[in-house]
mmCIF file of C-alpha atoms in Angstrom:
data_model
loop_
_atom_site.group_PDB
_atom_site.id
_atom_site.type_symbol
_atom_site.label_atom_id
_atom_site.label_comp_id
_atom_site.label_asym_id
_atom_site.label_seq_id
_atom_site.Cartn_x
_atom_site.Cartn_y
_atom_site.Cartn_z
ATOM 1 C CA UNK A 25 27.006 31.496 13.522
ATOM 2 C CA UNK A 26 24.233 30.836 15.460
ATOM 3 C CA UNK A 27 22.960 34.473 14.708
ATOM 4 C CA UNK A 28 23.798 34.594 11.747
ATOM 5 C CA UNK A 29 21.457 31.605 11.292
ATOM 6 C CA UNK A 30 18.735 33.198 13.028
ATOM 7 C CA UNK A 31 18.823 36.639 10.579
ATOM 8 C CA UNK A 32 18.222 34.517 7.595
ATOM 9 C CA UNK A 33 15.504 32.973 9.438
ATOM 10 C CA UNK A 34 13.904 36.056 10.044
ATOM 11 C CA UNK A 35 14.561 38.359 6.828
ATOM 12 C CA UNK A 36 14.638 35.927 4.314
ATOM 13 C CA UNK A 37 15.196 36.004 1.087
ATOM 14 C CA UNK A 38 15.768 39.659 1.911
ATOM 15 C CA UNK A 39 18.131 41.840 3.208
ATOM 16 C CA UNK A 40 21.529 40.430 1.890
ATOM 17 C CA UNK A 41 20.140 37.070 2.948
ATOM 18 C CA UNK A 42 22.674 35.582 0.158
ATOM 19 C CA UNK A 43 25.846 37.281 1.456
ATOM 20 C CA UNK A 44 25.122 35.468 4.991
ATOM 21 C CA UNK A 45 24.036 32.668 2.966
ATOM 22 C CA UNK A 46 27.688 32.969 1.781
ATOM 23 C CA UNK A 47 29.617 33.599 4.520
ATOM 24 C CA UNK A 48 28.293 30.781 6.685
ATOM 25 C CA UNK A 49 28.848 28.471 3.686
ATOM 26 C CA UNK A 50 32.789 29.826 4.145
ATOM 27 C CA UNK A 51 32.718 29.285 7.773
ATOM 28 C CA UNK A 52 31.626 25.705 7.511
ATOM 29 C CA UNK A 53 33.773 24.758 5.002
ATOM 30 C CA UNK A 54 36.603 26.160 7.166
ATOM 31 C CA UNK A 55 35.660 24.636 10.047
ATOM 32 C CA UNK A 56 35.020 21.388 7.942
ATOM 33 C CA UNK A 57 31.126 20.632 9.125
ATOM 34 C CA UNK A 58 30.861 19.218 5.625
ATOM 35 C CA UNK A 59 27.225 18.499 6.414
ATOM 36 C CA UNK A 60 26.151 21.897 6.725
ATOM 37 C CA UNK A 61 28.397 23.169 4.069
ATOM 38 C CA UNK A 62 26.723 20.787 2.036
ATOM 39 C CA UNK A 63 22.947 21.977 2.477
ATOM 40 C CA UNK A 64 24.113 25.823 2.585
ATOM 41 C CA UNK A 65 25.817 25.267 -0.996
ATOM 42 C CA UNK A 66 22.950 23.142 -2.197
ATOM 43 C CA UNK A 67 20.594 26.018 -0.979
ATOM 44 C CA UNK A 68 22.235 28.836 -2.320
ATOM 45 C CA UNK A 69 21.981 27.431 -5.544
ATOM 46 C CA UNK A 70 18.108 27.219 -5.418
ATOM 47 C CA UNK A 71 17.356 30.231 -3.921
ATOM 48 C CA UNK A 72 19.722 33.151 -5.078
ATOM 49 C CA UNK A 73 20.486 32.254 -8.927
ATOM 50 C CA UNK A 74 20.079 35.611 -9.528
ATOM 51 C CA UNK A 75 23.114 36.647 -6.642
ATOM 52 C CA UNK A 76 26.299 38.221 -7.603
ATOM 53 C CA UNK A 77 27.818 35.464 -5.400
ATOM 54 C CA UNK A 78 26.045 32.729 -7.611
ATOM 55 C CA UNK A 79 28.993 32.037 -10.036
ATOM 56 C CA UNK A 80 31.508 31.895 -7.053
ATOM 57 C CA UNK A 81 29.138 29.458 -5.006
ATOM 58 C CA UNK A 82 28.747 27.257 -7.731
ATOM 59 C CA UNK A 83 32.701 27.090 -9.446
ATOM 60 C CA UNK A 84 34.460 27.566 -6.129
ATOM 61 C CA UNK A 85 32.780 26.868 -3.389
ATOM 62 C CA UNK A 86 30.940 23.764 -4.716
ATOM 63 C CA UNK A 87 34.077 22.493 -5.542
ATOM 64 C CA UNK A 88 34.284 20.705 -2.275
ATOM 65 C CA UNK A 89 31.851 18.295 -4.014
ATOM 66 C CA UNK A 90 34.388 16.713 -6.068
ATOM 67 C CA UNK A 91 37.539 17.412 -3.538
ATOM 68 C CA UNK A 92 36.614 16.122 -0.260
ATOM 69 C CA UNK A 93 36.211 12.341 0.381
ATOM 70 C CA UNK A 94 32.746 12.846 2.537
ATOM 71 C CA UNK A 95 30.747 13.573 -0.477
ATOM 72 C CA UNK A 96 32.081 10.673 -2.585
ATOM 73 C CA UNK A 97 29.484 8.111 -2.453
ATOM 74 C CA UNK A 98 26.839 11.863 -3.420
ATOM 75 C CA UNK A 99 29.499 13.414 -5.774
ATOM 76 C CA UNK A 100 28.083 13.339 -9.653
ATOM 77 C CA UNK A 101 24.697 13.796 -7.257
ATOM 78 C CA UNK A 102 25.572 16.948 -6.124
ATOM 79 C CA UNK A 103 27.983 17.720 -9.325
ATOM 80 C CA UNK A 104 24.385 17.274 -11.653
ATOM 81 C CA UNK A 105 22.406 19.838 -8.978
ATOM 82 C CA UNK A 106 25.301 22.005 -9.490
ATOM 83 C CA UNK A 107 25.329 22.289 -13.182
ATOM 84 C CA UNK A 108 21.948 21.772 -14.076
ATOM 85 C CA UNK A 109 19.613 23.207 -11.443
ATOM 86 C CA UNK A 110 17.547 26.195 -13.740
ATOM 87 C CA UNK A 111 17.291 29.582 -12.327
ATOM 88 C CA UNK A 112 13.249 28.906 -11.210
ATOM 89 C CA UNK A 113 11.329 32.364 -11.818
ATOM 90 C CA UNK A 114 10.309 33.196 -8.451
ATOM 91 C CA UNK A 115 11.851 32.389 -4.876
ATOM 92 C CA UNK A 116 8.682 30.257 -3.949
ATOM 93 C CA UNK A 117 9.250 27.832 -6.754
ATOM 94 C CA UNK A 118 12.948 27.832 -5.893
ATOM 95 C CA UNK A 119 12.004 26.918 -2.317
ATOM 96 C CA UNK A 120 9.340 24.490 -3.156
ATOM 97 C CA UNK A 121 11.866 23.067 -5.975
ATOM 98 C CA UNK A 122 14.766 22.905 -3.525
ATOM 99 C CA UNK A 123 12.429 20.970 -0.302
ATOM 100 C CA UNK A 124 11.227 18.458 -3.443
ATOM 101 C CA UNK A 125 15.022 17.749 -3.889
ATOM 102 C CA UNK A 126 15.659 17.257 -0.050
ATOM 103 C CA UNK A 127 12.690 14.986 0.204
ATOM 104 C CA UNK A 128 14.423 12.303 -1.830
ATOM 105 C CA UNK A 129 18.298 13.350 -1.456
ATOM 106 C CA UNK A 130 20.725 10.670 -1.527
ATOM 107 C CA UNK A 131 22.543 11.451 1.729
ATOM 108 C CA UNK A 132 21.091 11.212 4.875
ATOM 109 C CA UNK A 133 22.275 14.312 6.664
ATOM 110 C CA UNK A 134 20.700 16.541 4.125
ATOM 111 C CA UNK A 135 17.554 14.349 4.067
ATOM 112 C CA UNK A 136 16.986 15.096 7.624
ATOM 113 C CA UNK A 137 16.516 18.942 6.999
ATOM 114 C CA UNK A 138 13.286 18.174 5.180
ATOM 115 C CA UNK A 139 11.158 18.788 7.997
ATOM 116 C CA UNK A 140 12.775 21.554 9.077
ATOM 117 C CA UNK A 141 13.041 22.874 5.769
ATOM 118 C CA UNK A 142 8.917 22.023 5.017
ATOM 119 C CA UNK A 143 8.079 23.821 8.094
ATOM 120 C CA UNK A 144 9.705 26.945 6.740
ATOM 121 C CA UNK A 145 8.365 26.589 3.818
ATOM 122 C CA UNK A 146 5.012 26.832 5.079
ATOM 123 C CA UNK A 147 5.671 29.384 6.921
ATOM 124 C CA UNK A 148 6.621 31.724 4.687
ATOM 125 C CA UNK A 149 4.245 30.602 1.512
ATOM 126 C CA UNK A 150 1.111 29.545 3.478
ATOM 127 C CA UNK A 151 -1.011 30.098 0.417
ATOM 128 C CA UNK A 152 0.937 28.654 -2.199
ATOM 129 C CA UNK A 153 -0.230 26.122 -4.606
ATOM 130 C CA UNK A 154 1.956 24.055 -3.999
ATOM 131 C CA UNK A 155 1.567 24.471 0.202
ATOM 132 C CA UNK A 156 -0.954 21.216 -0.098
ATOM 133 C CA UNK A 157 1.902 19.335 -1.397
ATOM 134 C CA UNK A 158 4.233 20.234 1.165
ATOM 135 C CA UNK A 159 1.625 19.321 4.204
ATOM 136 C CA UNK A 160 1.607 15.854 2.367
ATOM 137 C CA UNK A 161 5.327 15.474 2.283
ATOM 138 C CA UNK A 162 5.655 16.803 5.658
ATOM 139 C CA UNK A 163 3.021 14.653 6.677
ATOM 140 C CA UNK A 164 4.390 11.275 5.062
ATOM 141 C CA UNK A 165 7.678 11.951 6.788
ATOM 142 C CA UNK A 166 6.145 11.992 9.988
ATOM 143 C CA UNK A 167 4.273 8.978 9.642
ATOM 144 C CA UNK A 168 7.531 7.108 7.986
ATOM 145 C CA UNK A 169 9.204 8.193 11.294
ATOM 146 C CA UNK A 170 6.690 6.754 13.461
ATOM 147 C CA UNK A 171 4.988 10.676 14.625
ATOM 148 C CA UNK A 172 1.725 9.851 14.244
ATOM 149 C CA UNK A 173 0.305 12.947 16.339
ATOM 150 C CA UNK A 174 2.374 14.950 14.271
ATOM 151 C CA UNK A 175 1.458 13.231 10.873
ATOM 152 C CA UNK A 176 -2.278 13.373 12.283
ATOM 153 C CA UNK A 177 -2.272 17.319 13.052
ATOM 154 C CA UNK A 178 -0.392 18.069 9.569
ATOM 155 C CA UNK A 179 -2.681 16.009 7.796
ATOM 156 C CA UNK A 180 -5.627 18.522 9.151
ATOM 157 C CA UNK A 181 -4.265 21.321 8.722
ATOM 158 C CA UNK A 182 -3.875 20.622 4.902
ATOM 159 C CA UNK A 183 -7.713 19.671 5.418
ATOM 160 C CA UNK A 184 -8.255 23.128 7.012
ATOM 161 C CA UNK A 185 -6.307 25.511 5.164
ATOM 162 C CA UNK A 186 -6.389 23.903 1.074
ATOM 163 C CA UNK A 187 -10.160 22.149 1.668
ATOM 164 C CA UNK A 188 -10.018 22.910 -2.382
ATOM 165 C CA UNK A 189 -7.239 21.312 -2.996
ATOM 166 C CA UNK A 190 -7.014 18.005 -4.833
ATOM 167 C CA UNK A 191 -5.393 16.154 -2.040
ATOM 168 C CA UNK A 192 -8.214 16.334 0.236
ATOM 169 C CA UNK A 193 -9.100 13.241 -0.405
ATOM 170 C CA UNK A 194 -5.613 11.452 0.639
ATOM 171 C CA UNK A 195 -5.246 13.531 3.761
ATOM 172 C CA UNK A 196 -8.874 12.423 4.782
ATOM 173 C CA UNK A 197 -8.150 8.793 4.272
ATOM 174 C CA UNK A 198 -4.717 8.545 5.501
ATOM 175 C CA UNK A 199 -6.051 10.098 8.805
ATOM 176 C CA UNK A 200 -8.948 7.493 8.820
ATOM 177 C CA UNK A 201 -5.678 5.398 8.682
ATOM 178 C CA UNK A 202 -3.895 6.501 11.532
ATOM 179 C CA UNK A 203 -7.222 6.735 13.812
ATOM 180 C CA UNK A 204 -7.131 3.205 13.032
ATOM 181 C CA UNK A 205 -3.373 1.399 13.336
ATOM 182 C CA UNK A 206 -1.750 4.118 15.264
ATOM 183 C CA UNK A 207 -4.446 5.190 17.933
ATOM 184 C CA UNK A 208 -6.403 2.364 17.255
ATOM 185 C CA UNK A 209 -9.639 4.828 18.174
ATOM 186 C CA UNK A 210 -11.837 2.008 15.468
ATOM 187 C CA UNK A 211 -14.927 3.898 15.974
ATOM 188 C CA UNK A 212 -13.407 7.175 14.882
ATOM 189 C CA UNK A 213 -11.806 5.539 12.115
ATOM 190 C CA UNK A 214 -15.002 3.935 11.167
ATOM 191 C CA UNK A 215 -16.571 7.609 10.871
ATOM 192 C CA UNK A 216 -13.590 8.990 9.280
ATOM 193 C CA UNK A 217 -13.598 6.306 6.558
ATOM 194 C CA UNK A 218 -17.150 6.777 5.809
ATOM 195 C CA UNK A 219 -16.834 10.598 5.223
ATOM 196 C CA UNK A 220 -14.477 10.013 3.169
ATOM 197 C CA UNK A 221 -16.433 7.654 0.725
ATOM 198 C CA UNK A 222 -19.499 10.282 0.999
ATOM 199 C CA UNK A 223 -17.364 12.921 0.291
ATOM 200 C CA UNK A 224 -15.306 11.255 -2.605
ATOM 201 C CA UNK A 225 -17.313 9.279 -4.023
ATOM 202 C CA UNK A 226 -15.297 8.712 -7.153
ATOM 203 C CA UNK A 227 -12.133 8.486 -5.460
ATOM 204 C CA UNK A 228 -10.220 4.990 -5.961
ATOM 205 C CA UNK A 229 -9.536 4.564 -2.707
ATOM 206 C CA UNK A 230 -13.193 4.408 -2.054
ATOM 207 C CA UNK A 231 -12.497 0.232 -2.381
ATOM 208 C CA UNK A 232 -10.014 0.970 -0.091
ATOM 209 C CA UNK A 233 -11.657 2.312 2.339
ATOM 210 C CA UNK A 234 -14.724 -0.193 2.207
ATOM 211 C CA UNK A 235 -12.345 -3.002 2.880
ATOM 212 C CA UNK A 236 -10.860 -1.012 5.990
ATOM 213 C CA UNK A 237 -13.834 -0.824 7.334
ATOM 214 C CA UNK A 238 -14.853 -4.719 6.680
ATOM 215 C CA UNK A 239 -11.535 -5.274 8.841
ATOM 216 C CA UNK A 240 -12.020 -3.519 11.482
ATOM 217 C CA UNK A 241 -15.771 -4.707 12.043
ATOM 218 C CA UNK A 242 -14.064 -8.093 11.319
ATOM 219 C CA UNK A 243 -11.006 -7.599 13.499
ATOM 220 C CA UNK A 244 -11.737 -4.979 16.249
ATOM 221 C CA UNK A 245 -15.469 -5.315 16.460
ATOM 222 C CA UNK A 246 -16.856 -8.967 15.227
ATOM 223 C CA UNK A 247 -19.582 -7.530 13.919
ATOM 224 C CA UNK A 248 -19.869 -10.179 10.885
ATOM 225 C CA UNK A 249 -22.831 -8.806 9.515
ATOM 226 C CA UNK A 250 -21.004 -5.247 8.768
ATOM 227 C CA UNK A 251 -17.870 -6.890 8.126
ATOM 228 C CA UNK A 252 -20.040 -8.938 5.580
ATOM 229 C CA UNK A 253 -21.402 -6.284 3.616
ATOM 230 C CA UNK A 254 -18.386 -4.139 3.500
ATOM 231 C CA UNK A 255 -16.324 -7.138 2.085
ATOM 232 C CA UNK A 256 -18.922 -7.482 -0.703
ATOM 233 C CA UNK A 257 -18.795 -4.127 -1.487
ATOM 234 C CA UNK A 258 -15.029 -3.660 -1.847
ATOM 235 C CA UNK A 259 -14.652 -7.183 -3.469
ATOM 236 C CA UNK A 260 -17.126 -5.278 -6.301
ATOM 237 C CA UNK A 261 -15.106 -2.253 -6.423
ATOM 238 C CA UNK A 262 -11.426 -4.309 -6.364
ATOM 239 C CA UNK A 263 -13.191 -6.261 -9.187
ATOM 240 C CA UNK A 264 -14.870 -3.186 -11.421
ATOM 241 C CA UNK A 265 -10.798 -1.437 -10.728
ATOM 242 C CA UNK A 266 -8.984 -4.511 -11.736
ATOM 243 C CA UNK A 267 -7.469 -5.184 -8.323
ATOM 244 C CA UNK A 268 -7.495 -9.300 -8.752
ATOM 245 C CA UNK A 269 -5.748 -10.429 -5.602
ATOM 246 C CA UNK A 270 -7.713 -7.481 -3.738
ATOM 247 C CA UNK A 271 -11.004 -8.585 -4.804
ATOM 248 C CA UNK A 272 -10.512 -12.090 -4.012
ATOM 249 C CA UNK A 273 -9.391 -11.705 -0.634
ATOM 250 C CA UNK A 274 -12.196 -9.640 0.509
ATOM 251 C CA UNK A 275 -14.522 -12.283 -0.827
ATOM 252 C CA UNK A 276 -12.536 -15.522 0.452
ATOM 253 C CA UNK A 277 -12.758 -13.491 3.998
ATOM 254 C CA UNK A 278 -16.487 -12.967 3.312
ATOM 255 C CA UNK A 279 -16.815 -16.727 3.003
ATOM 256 C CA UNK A 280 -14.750 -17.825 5.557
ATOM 257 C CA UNK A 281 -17.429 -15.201 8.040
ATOM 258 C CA UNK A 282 -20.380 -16.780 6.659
ATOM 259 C CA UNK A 283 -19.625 -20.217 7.039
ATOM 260 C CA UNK A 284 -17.619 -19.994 10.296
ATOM 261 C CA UNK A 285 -19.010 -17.044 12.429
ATOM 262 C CA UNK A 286 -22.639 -16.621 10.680
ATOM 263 C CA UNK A 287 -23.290 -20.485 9.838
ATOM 264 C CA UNK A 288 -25.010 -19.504 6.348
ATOM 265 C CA UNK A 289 -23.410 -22.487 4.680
ATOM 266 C CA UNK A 290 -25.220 -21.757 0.930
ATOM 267 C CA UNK A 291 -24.168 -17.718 1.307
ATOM 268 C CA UNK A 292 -20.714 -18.660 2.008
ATOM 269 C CA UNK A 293 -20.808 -20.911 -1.024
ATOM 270 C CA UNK A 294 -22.259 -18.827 -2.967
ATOM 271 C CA UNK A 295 -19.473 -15.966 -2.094
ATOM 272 C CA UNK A 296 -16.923 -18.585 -3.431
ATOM 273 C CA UNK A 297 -18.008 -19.226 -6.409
ATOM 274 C CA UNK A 298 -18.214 -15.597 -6.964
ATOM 275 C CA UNK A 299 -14.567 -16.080 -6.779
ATOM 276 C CA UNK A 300 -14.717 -18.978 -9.879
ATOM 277 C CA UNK A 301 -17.469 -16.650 -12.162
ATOM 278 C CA UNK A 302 -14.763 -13.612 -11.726
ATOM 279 C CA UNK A 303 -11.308 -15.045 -11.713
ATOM 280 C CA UNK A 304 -12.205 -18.259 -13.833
ATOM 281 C CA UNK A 305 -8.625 -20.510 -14.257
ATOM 282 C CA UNK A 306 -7.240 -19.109 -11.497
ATOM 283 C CA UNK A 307 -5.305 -20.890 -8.844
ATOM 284 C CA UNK A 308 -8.003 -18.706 -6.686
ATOM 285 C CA UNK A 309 -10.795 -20.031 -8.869
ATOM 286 C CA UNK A 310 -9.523 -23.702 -7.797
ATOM 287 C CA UNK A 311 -9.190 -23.105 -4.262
ATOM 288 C CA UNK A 312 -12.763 -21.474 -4.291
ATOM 289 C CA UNK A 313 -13.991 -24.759 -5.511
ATOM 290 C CA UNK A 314 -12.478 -26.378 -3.336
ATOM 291 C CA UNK A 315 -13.484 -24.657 -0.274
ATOM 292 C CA UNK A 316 -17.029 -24.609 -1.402
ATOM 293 C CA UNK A 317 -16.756 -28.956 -1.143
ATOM 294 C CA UNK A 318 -15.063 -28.981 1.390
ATOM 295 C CA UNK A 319 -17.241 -26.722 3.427
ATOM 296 C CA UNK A 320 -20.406 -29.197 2.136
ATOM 297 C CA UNK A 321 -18.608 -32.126 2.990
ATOM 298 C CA UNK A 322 -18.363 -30.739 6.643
ATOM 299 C CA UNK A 323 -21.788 -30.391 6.753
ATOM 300 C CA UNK A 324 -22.666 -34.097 5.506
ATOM 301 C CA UNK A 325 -24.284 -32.485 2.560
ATOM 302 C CA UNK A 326 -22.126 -35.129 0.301
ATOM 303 C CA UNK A 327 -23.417 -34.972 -2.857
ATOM 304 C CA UNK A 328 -23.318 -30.931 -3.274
ATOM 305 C CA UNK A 329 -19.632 -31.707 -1.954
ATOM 306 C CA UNK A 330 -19.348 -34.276 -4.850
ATOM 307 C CA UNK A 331 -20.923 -31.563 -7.373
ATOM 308 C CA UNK A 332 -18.408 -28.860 -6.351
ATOM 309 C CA UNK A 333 -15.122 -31.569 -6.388
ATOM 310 C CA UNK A 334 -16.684 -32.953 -9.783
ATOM 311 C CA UNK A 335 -16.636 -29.000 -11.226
ATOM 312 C CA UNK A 336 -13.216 -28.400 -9.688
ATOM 313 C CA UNK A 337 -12.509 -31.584 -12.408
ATOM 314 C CA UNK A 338 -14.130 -30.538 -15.018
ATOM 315 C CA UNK A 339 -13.496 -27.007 -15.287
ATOM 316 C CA UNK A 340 -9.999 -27.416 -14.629
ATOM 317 C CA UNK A 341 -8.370 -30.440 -14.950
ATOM 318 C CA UNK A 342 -4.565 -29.586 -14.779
ATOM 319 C CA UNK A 343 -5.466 -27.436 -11.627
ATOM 320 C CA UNK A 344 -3.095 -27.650 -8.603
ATOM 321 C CA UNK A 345 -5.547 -29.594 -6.243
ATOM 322 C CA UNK A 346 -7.688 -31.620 -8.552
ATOM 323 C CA UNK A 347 -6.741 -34.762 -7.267
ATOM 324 C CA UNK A 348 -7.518 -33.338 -4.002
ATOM 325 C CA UNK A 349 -10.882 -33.341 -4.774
ATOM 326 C CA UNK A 350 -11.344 -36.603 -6.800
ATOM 327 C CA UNK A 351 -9.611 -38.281 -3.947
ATOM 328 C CA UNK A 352 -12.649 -36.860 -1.506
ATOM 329 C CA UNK A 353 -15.167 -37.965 -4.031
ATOM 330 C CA UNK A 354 -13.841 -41.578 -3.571
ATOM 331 C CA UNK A 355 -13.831 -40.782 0.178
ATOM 332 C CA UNK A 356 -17.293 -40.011 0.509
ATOM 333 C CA UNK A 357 -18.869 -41.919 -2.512
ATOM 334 C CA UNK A 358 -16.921 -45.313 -1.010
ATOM 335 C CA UNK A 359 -17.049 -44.248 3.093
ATOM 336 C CA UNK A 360 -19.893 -42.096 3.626
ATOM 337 C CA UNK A 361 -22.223 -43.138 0.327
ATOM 338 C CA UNK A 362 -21.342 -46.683 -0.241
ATOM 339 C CA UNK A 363 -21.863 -46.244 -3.818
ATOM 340 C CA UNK A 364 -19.459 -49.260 -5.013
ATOM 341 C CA UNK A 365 -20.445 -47.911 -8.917
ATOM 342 C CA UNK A 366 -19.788 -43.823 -8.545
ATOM 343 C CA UNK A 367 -16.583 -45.041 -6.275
ATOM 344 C CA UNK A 368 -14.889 -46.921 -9.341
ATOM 345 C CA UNK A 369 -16.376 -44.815 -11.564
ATOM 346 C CA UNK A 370 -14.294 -41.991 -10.075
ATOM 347 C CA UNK A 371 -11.061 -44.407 -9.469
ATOM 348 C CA UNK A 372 -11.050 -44.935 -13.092
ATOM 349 C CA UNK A 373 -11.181 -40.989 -13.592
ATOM 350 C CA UNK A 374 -8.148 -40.596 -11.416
ATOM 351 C CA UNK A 375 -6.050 -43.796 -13.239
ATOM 352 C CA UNK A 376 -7.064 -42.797 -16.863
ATOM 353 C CA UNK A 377 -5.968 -38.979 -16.551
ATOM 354 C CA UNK A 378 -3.286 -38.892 -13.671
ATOM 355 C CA UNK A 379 -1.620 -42.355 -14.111
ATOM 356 C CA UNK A 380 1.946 -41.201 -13.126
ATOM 357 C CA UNK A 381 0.506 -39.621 -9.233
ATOM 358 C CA UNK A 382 0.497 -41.014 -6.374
ATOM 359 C CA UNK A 383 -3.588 -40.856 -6.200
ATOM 360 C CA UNK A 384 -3.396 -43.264 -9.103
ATOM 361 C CA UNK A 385 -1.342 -45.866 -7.310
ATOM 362 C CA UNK A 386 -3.675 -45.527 -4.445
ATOM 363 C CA UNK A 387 -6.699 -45.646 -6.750
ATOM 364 C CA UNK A 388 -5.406 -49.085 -7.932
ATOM 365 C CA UNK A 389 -5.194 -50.656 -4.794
ATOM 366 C CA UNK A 390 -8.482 -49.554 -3.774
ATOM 367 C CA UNK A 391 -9.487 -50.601 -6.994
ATOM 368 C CA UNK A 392 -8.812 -54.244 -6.919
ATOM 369 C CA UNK A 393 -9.468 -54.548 -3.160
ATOM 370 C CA UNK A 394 -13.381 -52.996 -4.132
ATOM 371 C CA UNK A 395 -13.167 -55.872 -7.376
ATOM 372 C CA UNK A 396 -12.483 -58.328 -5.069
ATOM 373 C CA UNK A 397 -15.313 -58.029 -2.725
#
């Protein structure tokens, strides 16, 4: 068999190729290696519709489909590719048609030949349209089973070979991606990234690939001013593409940099309130505000803590936290102020809206312990 094998390997999809296709089919299904019985069934009927063997391949030797109990949990699977796969017009769509259907197949053992299958593939239709397509695929699969060297090199040679074709771009990134987690070469990936946004410009994961790089200067490097610049830059692009929760991480991370790394208190503000102006109502919007306050009040600048916990209030009144923040108003207007007036002024706030809380109960203590004095 192992021959036999090795001649359709060489002379395919000539030379009788579909009577061996055939007879190994037989010889499997004798010896009951249901597996490869399977994939030389399914493959005969993508690749030789036009056989004389195709109507006994697909009413009596596909059969086995619906009689044996290994192909059970697959059978109305394989029954539909039976019955309804079209006679494709030339044997490189057939091939390309039948290693699409292996990529996603239901059963395992025939999802394992889609490597192999790929690899012939390109092979024999190296300048095929649809060849760029098939170094993705093959590509994917290697990174899915944790080949990056393998994913890497395929990845390039789509690069090399289809530089035309439209999924240049991917290819470029995703190997910008595995310079960077898998052989964690940041420098490299750095570069890579960057060639990619020069060379597609347009391309929407151009965001993407700004924010990669922010991380890695963040991460990898600490170089905050880089890691700075790059977050602004994908926060804009997350932003102009819609990408909410993208956008606002890459500007809370900005922040947190500036105030904790670069100690530019107002820039760091500044980034999150960006965050409130873009995303206004947002449970982001509310935590923005808050951090902005808080990040004042750490820095004793108390009233421009008071004016963000005040706006937190005012904008958004029902928000999540906003007794948070009138609770630190009463902190620092009664503890670090001693402004008796703004401090009841601010306990009444917190009665008169939130009277079922727990701030309120506290606010009445305080309350009448601050009348009594």
């Amino acid at each position: 068999m192992a021959e036999l094998e090795k001649y359709i390997d060489r002379f395919f999809p000539e030379a009788r190729c579909d009577s061996i296709q055939d007879f190994l089919t037989q010889i499997y299904i004798r010896e009951h290696s249901w597996a490869k019985a399977e994939l030389s069934i399914i493959k005969f009927i993508f690749l030789y519709p036009e056989s004389q063997l195709f109507e006994d391949v697909k009413n009596i030797r596909a059969n086995i489909f619906q009689t044996e109990k290994t192909y059970r949990d697959y059978a109305d699977f394989l029954k539909t590719i039976v019955e309804t796969t079209p006679a494709y017009p030339d044997i490189e769509t057939r091939y390309f048609k039948f290693i699409e259907m292996l990529k996603e197949f239901p059963d395992p053992a025939l999802k394992s030949r889609f490597n192999r299958e790929a690899r012939k593939y390109l092979e024999l239709f190296p300048l095929s349209d649809n060849s760029p397509q098939v170094c993705l695929w093959l590509a994917e699969q290697y990174s899915n089973k944790q080949r990056p060297q393998s994913a890497f090199i395929t990845y390039n040679r789509l690069m090399i070979f289809y530089p035309e074709s439209p999924l240049m771009a991917t290819a470029l990134y995703r190997t910008a991606g595995i310079q960077e987690t898998d052989f964690e070469e940041y420098d490299n990936a750095i570069e890579t990234y960057y060639r990619f946004i020069e060379q597609f410009p347009g391309d929407t994961l151009v965001a993407y690939a700004h924010n990669r790089i922010a991380k890695i200067a963040d991460r990898e490097r600490k170089n905050w001013e880089k890691a700075v610049a790059e977050y602004q830059i994908a926060a804009d692009l997350f932003f102009e593409a819609g990408k909410t929760d993208l956008s606002i991480s890459a500007s809370m991370r900005k922040a947190l940099i500036l105030a904790d790394e670069m100690n530019l208190i107002q820039d760091a503000v500044n980034s999150y309130l960006q965050v409130d102006e873009r995303f206004p109502g947002t449970p982001a919007a509310h935590k923005a505000l808050m951090a902005a306050g808080n990040l004042y009040r750490e820095h004793k600048q108390f009233e421009a803590a008071i004016t963000q916990y005040m706006a937190l209030y005012e904008k958004y009144p029902d928000a999540e936290n906003v007794l948070n923040a009138l609770d630190k108003c009463v902190d620092i207007y009664n503890s670090k102020l001693d402004d008796h007036d703004k401090t009841i002024e601010t306990l009444d706030i917190i009665i008169t809206n939130y009277p079922d809380s727990k701030s309120a109960k506290k606010a009445e203590k305080l309350l009448k312990k601050l009348q009594k004095s």
